[in-house]
Amino acid sequence: MHNTSPQAETLTPLNPIWRVQRFESLDSTNRYILDQARLGAKEGLVVIADEQVKGRGRMQRSWSSPKGKSFSASVLFDSERTLFDAQILVKVVSLAMCWTLDKLYSLDAGIKWPNDLEVRGKKIAGVLAEVAGRNDKTQVVVGIGVNLGQNEEELSVLGRPATSVFLERPDLESVPALALLDDFLARISSLLETARSAGGTVMILSHYRDRCTTLGQSVVARLPSGETVEGMAIDLGNDGELIISAGHERHIVNAGDVENLNVWP
Ligand code: BTN
């Protein structure tokens, strides 16, 4: 490890396909990588920050990343079919973190469609994909935030049931963000190889189904347009969309927020 600038430290991950920069504080790791992508950054750039002061959430919400109590990372991927790639890449990143939380902390995290990680129905992590388009190519930035050390009071301001690694595993002395990084990146490498192999997306979707807590539930989906769709979440489409059955109709939901109606919070 050595310093490359007053703010950024370059870390050396186990797999050299990743180039990791760590910042003490950033407004948003997604924003930083989007800017770097516009300046020509290549796939494999990973940015982590000890805190974010303007973390971005899905659907224009903010995301809280307090210093020393959260994991905030963004990863830059090349993309050929933007919308489809973004849908699969968020699944790759969500699955990677589910498996990391399982391996390191024995947390049985599930994924609420599209990409909220939950433990016992409470949100522990969120994923946000943003597209960086230049004239010659399109890239996708996928950012993930994990609640590590927040207590109940700190999480209560989020306005929805949330938990942290600390609350799930009070027996642990500390939960440092860097402890997650190597395992998480190793899992992304291997899932990405799968995703980009022949028939790979089918395999990613199959892993995702195994973790998805939304399937088989009565749900209300709130679409970005403000419309809602209520029914039974019955399956995923070929690109990871949620299929909701309502009476004789089937709705295919590409983006939005889903509330599981029959899950006890
Ligand atoms: C959500 O559930 O609303 C998505 C939250 C995504 C938060 C992460 S933290 C790292 C990256 N940088 C951001 O500004 N947001 C994402």
mmCIF file with all atom_site columns, N, CA and C in Angstrom, residues 21 23-36 38 45-58 61-65 72-75 128-130 141-145:
data_model
loop_
_atom_site.group_PDB
_atom_site.id
_atom_site.type_symbol
_atom_site.label_atom_id
_atom_site.label_alt_id
_atom_site.label_comp_id
_atom_site.label_asym_id
_atom_site.label_entity_id
_atom_site.label_seq_id
_atom_site.pdbx_PDB_ins_code
_atom_site.Cartn_x
_atom_site.Cartn_y
_atom_site.Cartn_z
_atom_site.occupancy
_atom_site.B_iso_or_equiv
_atom_site.pdbx_formal_charge
_atom_site.auth_seq_id
_atom_site.auth_comp_id
_atom_site.auth_asym_id
_atom_site.auth_atom_id
_atom_site.pdbx_PDB_model_num
ATOM 1   N N  . GLN A 1 21  ? -8.804  2.222  -5.179  1.00 0.00 ? 21  GLN A N  1
ATOM 2   C CA . GLN A 1 21  ? -8.435  3.497  -4.549  1.00 0.00 ? 21  GLN A CA 1
ATOM 3   C C  . GLN A 1 21  ? -9.312  3.703  -3.331  1.00 0.00 ? 21  GLN A C  1
ATOM 4   N N  . PHE A 1 23  ? -10.440 6.331  -0.282  1.00 0.00 ? 23  PHE A N  1
ATOM 5   C CA . PHE A 1 23  ? -10.503 7.737  0.166   1.00 0.00 ? 23  PHE A CA 1
ATOM 6   C C  . PHE A 1 23  ? -11.016 7.772  1.603   1.00 0.00 ? 23  PHE A C  1
ATOM 7   N N  . GLU A 1 24  ? -10.480 8.733  2.364   1.00 0.00 ? 24  GLU A N  1
ATOM 8   C CA . GLU A 1 24  ? -11.035 8.904  3.721   1.00 0.00 ? 24  GLU A CA 1
ATOM 9   C C  . GLU A 1 24  ? -12.466 9.401  3.641   1.00 0.00 ? 24  GLU A C  1
ATOM 10  N N  . SER A 1 25  ? -12.685 10.345 2.729   1.00 0.00 ? 25  SER A N  1
ATOM 11  C CA . SER A 1 25  ? -14.021 10.934 2.619   1.00 0.00 ? 25  SER A CA 1
ATOM 12  C C  . SER A 1 25  ? -14.277 11.329 1.166   1.00 0.00 ? 25  SER A C  1
ATOM 13  N N  . LEU A 1 26  ? -15.464 11.028 0.692   1.00 0.00 ? 26  LEU A N  1
ATOM 14  C CA . LEU A 1 26  ? -15.881 11.447 -0.657  1.00 0.00 ? 26  LEU A CA 1
ATOM 15  C C  . LEU A 1 26  ? -17.331 11.873 -0.554  1.00 0.00 ? 26  LEU A C  1
ATOM 16  N N  . ASP A 1 27  ? -17.782 12.680 -1.522  1.00 0.00 ? 27  ASP A N  1
ATOM 17  C CA . ASP A 1 27  ? -19.229 12.914 -1.563  1.00 0.00 ? 27  ASP A CA 1
ATOM 18  C C  . ASP A 1 27  ? -19.921 11.592 -1.881  1.00 0.00 ? 27  ASP A C  1
ATOM 19  N N  . SER A 1 28  ? -19.501 10.945 -2.971  1.00 0.00 ? 28  SER A N  1
ATOM 20  C CA . SER A 1 28  ? -20.123 9.680  -3.385  1.00 0.00 ? 28  SER A CA 1
ATOM 21  C C  . SER A 1 28  ? -19.109 8.912  -4.234  1.00 0.00 ? 28  SER A C  1
ATOM 22  N N  . THR A 1 29  ? -18.913 7.651  -3.903  1.00 0.00 ? 29  THR A N  1
ATOM 23  C CA . THR A 1 29  ? -17.966 6.839  -4.702  1.00 0.00 ? 29  THR A CA 1
ATOM 24  C C  . THR A 1 29  ? -18.519 6.631  -6.118  1.00 0.00 ? 29  THR A C  1
ATOM 25  N N  . ASN A 1 30  ? -19.839 6.534  -6.266  1.00 0.00 ? 30  ASN A N  1
ATOM 26  C CA . ASN A 1 30  ? -20.410 6.421  -7.619  1.00 0.00 ? 30  ASN A CA 1
ATOM 27  C C  . ASN A 1 30  ? -20.113 7.673  -8.438  1.00 0.00 ? 30  ASN A C  1
ATOM 28  N N  . ARG A 1 31  ? -20.320 8.820  -7.822  1.00 0.00 ? 31  ARG A N  1
ATOM 29  C CA . ARG A 1 31  ? -20.076 10.083 -8.543  1.00 0.00 ? 31  ARG A CA 1
ATOM 30  C C  . ARG A 1 31  ? -18.607 10.157 -8.964  1.00 0.00 ? 31  ARG A C  1
ATOM 31  N N  . TYR A 1 32  ? -17.708 9.771  -8.059  1.00 0.00 ? 32  TYR A N  1
ATOM 32  C CA . TYR A 1 32  ? -16.278 9.858  -8.354  1.00 0.00 ? 32  TYR A CA 1
ATOM 33  C C  . TYR A 1 32  ? -15.939 8.961  -9.551  1.00 0.00 ? 32  TYR A C  1
ATOM 34  N N  . ILE A 1 33  ? -16.445 7.717  -9.533  1.00 0.00 ? 33  ILE A N  1
ATOM 35  C CA . ILE A 1 33  ? -16.096 6.809  -10.644 1.00 0.00 ? 33  ILE A CA 1
ATOM 36  C C  . ILE A 1 33  ? -16.747 7.255  -11.944 1.00 0.00 ? 33  ILE A C  1
ATOM 37  N N  . LEU A 1 34  ? -17.971 7.779  -11.872 1.00 0.00 ? 34  LEU A N  1
ATOM 38  C CA . LEU A 1 34  ? -18.608 8.276  -13.111 1.00 0.00 ? 34  LEU A CA 1
ATOM 39  C C  . LEU A 1 34  ? -17.729 9.346  -13.752 1.00 0.00 ? 34  LEU A C  1
ATOM 40  N N  . ASP A 1 35  ? -17.188 10.240 -12.933 1.00 0.00 ? 35  ASP A N  1
ATOM 41  C CA . ASP A 1 35  ? -16.304 11.281 -13.469 1.00 0.00 ? 35  ASP A CA 1
ATOM 42  C C  . ASP A 1 35  ? -15.040 10.670 -14.064 1.00 0.00 ? 35  ASP A C  1
ATOM 43  N N  . GLN A 1 36  ? -14.479 9.675  -13.360 1.00 0.00 ? 36  GLN A N  1
ATOM 44  C CA . GLN A 1 36  ? -13.272 9.023  -13.867 1.00 0.00 ? 36  GLN A CA 1
ATOM 45  C C  . GLN A 1 36  ? -13.570 8.306  -15.185 1.00 0.00 ? 36  GLN A C  1
ATOM 46  N N  . ARG A 1 38  ? -15.755 9.175  -17.396 1.00 0.00 ? 38  ARG A N  1
ATOM 47  C CA . ARG A 1 38  ? -15.827 10.186 -18.464 1.00 0.00 ? 38  ARG A CA 1
ATOM 48  C C  . ARG A 1 38  ? -14.431 10.621 -18.893 1.00 0.00 ? 38  ARG A C  1
ATOM 49  N N  . LEU A 1 45  ? -11.678 -0.438 -12.151 1.00 0.00 ? 45  LEU A N  1
ATOM 50  C CA . LEU A 1 45  ? -11.435 0.577  -11.124 1.00 0.00 ? 45  LEU A CA 1
ATOM 51  C C  . LEU A 1 45  ? -12.449 0.384  -9.990  1.00 0.00 ? 45  LEU A C  1
ATOM 52  N N  . VAL A 1 46  ? -11.917 0.335  -8.774  1.00 0.00 ? 46  VAL A N  1
ATOM 53  C CA . VAL A 1 46  ? -12.767 0.184  -7.581  1.00 0.00 ? 46  VAL A CA 1
ATOM 54  C C  . VAL A 1 46  ? -12.444 1.348  -6.659  1.00 0.00 ? 46  VAL A C  1
ATOM 55  N N  . VAL A 1 47  ? -13.474 2.021  -6.179  1.00 0.00 ? 47  VAL A N  1
ATOM 56  C CA . VAL A 1 47  ? -13.242 3.133  -5.248  1.00 0.00 ? 47  VAL A CA 1
ATOM 57  C C  . VAL A 1 47  ? -14.000 2.847  -3.961  1.00 0.00 ? 47  VAL A C  1
ATOM 58  N N  . ILE A 1 48  ? -13.277 2.942  -2.845  1.00 0.00 ? 48  ILE A N  1
ATOM 59  C CA . ILE A 1 48  ? -13.956 2.794  -1.556  1.00 0.00 ? 48  ILE A CA 1
ATOM 60  C C  . ILE A 1 48  ? -13.718 4.067  -0.739  1.00 0.00 ? 48  ILE A C  1
ATOM 61  N N  . ALA A 1 49  ? -14.645 4.348  0.159   1.00 0.00 ? 49  ALA A N  1
ATOM 62  C CA . ALA A 1 49  ? -14.497 5.546  0.989   1.00 0.00 ? 49  ALA A CA 1
ATOM 63  C C  . ALA A 1 49  ? -14.883 5.201  2.419   1.00 0.00 ? 49  ALA A C  1
ATOM 64  N N  . ASP A 1 50  ? -14.094 5.752  3.365   1.00 0.00 ? 50  ASP A N  1
ATOM 65  C CA . ASP A 1 50  ? -14.403 5.508  4.781   1.00 0.00 ? 50  ASP A CA 1
ATOM 66  C C  . ASP A 1 50  ? -15.721 6.174  5.165   1.00 0.00 ? 50  ASP A C  1
ATOM 67  N N  . GLU A 1 51  ? -16.027 7.286  4.488   1.00 0.00 ? 51  GLU A N  1
ATOM 68  C CA . GLU A 1 51  ? -17.349 7.914  4.670   1.00 0.00 ? 51  GLU A CA 1
ATOM 69  C C  . GLU A 1 51  ? -17.763 8.571  3.360   1.00 0.00 ? 51  GLU A C  1
ATOM 70  N N  . GLN A 1 52  ? -19.059 8.690  3.157   1.00 0.00 ? 52  GLN A N  1
ATOM 71  C CA . GLN A 1 52  ? -19.589 9.486  2.039   1.00 0.00 ? 52  GLN A CA 1
ATOM 72  C C  . GLN A 1 52  ? -20.455 10.577 2.651   1.00 0.00 ? 52  GLN A C  1
ATOM 73  N N  . VAL A 1 53  ? -20.283 11.793 2.152   1.00 0.00 ? 53  VAL A N  1
ATOM 74  C CA . VAL A 1 53  ? -21.080 12.874 2.731   1.00 0.00 ? 53  VAL A CA 1
ATOM 75  C C  . VAL A 1 53  ? -22.306 13.197 1.880   1.00 0.00 ? 53  VAL A C  1
ATOM 76  N N  . LYS A 1 54  ? -22.367 12.604 0.675   1.00 0.00 ? 54  LYS A N  1
ATOM 77  C CA . LYS A 1 54  ? -23.555 12.792 -0.185  1.00 0.00 ? 54  LYS A CA 1
ATOM 78  C C  . LYS A 1 54  ? -23.832 11.491 -0.921  1.00 0.00 ? 54  LYS A C  1
ATOM 79  N N  . GLY A 1 55  ? -23.900 10.404 -0.139  1.00 0.00 ? 55  GLY A N  1
ATOM 80  C CA . GLY A 1 55  ? -24.113 9.085  -0.746  1.00 0.00 ? 55  GLY A CA 1
ATOM 81  C C  . GLY A 1 55  ? -25.437 9.055  -1.493  1.00 0.00 ? 55  GLY A C  1
ATOM 82  N N  . ARG A 1 56  ? -25.435 8.401  -2.638  1.00 0.00 ? 56  ARG A N  1
ATOM 83  C CA . ARG A 1 56  ? -26.649 8.348  -3.463  1.00 0.00 ? 56  ARG A CA 1
ATOM 84  C C  . ARG A 1 56  ? -27.336 7.000  -3.311  1.00 0.00 ? 56  ARG A C  1
ATOM 85  N N  . GLY A 1 57  ? -28.670 7.039  -3.173  1.00 0.00 ? 57  GLY A N  1
ATOM 86  C CA . GLY A 1 57  ? -29.447 5.812  -3.140  1.00 0.00 ? 57  GLY A CA 1
ATOM 87  C C  . GLY A 1 57  ? -30.276 5.676  -4.406  1.00 0.00 ? 57  GLY A C  1
ATOM 88  N N  . ARG A 1 58  ? -31.033 4.600  -4.498  1.00 0.00 ? 58  ARG A N  1
ATOM 89  C CA . ARG A 1 58  ? -31.909 4.404  -5.652  1.00 0.00 ? 58  ARG A CA 1
ATOM 90  C C  . ARG A 1 58  ? -33.075 5.380  -5.581  1.00 0.00 ? 58  ARG A C  1
ATOM 91  N N  . ARG A 1 61  ? -32.946 8.800  -3.840  1.00 0.00 ? 61  ARG A N  1
ATOM 92  C CA . ARG A 1 61  ? -32.840 8.953  -2.389  1.00 0.00 ? 61  ARG A CA 1
ATOM 93  C C  . ARG A 1 61  ? -31.380 9.162  -2.001  1.00 0.00 ? 61  ARG A C  1
ATOM 94  N N  . SER A 1 62  ? -31.164 9.565  -0.757  1.00 0.00 ? 62  SER A N  1
ATOM 95  C CA . SER A 1 62  ? -29.776 9.665  -0.295  1.00 0.00 ? 62  SER A CA 1
ATOM 96  C C  . SER A 1 62  ? -29.417 8.369  0.437   1.00 0.00 ? 62  SER A C  1
ATOM 97  N N  . TRP A 1 63  ? -28.129 8.189  0.680   1.00 0.00 ? 63  TRP A N  1
ATOM 98  C CA . TRP A 1 63  ? -27.665 6.972  1.345   1.00 0.00 ? 63  TRP A CA 1
ATOM 99  C C  . TRP A 1 63  ? -26.681 7.384  2.436   1.00 0.00 ? 63  TRP A C  1
ATOM 100 N N  . SER A 1 64  ? -26.886 6.864  3.621   1.00 0.00 ? 64  SER A N  1
ATOM 101 C CA . SER A 1 64  ? -26.039 7.274  4.750   1.00 0.00 ? 64  SER A CA 1
ATOM 102 C C  . SER A 1 64  ? -24.833 6.338  4.893   1.00 0.00 ? 64  SER A C  1
ATOM 103 N N  . SER A 1 65  ? -23.643 6.920  4.902   1.00 0.00 ? 65  SER A N  1
ATOM 104 C CA . SER A 1 65  ? -22.402 6.125  5.013   1.00 0.00 ? 65  SER A CA 1
ATOM 105 C C  . SER A 1 65  ? -21.494 6.740  6.071   1.00 0.00 ? 65  SER A C  1
ATOM 106 N N  . SER A 1 72  ? -18.564 1.407  1.782   1.00 0.00 ? 72  SER A N  1
ATOM 107 C CA . SER A 1 72  ? -19.051 2.076  0.574   1.00 0.00 ? 72  SER A CA 1
ATOM 108 C C  . SER A 1 72  ? -18.061 1.807  -0.541  1.00 0.00 ? 72  SER A C  1
ATOM 109 N N  . ALA A 1 73  ? -18.514 1.152  -1.592  1.00 0.00 ? 73  ALA A N  1
ATOM 110 C CA . ALA A 1 73  ? -17.603 0.829  -2.693  1.00 0.00 ? 73  ALA A CA 1
ATOM 111 C C  . ALA A 1 73  ? -18.339 0.953  -4.014  1.00 0.00 ? 73  ALA A C  1
ATOM 112 N N  . SER A 1 74  ? -17.604 1.370  -5.043  1.00 0.00 ? 74  SER A N  1
ATOM 113 C CA . SER A 1 74  ? -18.156 1.400  -6.399  1.00 0.00 ? 74  SER A CA 1
ATOM 114 C C  . SER A 1 74  ? -17.164 0.738  -7.340  1.00 0.00 ? 74  SER A C  1
ATOM 115 N N  . VAL A 1 75  ? -17.707 0.049  -8.340  1.00 0.00 ? 75  VAL A N  1
ATOM 116 C CA . VAL A 1 75  ? -16.879 -0.722 -9.272  1.00 0.00 ? 75  VAL A CA 1
ATOM 117 C C  . VAL A 1 75  ? -17.262 -0.323 -10.690 1.00 0.00 ? 75  VAL A C  1
ATOM 118 N N  . LEU A 1 128 ? -26.599 0.423  -6.186  1.00 0.00 ? 128 LEU A N  1
ATOM 119 C CA . LEU A 1 128 ? -27.048 1.429  -7.156  1.00 0.00 ? 128 LEU A CA 1
ATOM 120 C C  . LEU A 1 128 ? -26.173 1.359  -8.404  1.00 0.00 ? 128 LEU A C  1
ATOM 121 N N  . ALA A 1 129 ? -26.819 1.142  -9.570  1.00 0.00 ? 129 ALA A N  1
ATOM 122 C CA . ALA A 1 129 ? -26.077 1.138  -10.843 1.00 0.00 ? 129 ALA A CA 1
ATOM 123 C C  . ALA A 1 129 ? -26.340 2.448  -11.570 1.00 0.00 ? 129 ALA A C  1
ATOM 124 N N  . GLU A 1 130 ? -25.285 3.025  -12.124 1.00 0.00 ? 130 GLU A N  1
ATOM 125 C CA . GLU A 1 130 ? -25.430 4.232  -12.928 1.00 0.00 ? 130 GLU A CA 1
ATOM 126 C C  . GLU A 1 130 ? -24.621 4.050  -14.211 1.00 0.00 ? 130 GLU A C  1
ATOM 127 N N  . VAL A 1 141 ? -21.354 1.828  -13.644 1.00 0.00 ? 141 VAL A N  1
ATOM 128 C CA . VAL A 1 141 ? -20.791 1.906  -12.296 1.00 0.00 ? 141 VAL A CA 1
ATOM 129 C C  . VAL A 1 141 ? -21.797 1.241  -11.358 1.00 0.00 ? 141 VAL A C  1
ATOM 130 N N  . VAL A 1 142 ? -21.325 0.274  -10.593 1.00 0.00 ? 142 VAL A N  1
ATOM 131 C CA . VAL A 1 142 ? -22.214 -0.337 -9.608  1.00 0.00 ? 142 VAL A CA 1
ATOM 132 C C  . VAL A 1 142 ? -21.632 -0.056 -8.220  1.00 0.00 ? 142 VAL A C  1
ATOM 133 N N  . GLY A 1 143 ? -22.440 0.617  -7.399  1.00 0.00 ? 143 GLY A N  1
ATOM 134 C CA . GLY A 1 143 ? -21.995 0.968  -6.044  1.00 0.00 ? 143 GLY A CA 1
ATOM 135 C C  . GLY A 1 143 ? -22.786 0.171  -5.027  1.00 0.00 ? 143 GLY A C  1
ATOM 136 N N  . ILE A 1 144 ? -22.105 -0.184 -3.943  1.00 0.00 ? 144 ILE A N  1
ATOM 137 C CA . ILE A 1 144 ? -22.813 -0.901 -2.872  1.00 0.00 ? 144 ILE A CA 1
ATOM 138 C C  . ILE A 1 144 ? -22.468 -0.257 -1.531  1.00 0.00 ? 144 ILE A C  1
ATOM 139 N N  . GLY A 1 145 ? -23.474 -0.117 -0.712  1.00 0.00 ? 145 GLY A N  1
ATOM 140 C CA . GLY A 1 145 ? -23.273 0.389  0.650   1.00 0.00 ? 145 GLY A CA 1
ATOM 141 C C  . GLY A 1 145 ? -23.771 -0.659 1.628   1.00 0.00 ? 145 GLY A C  1
#
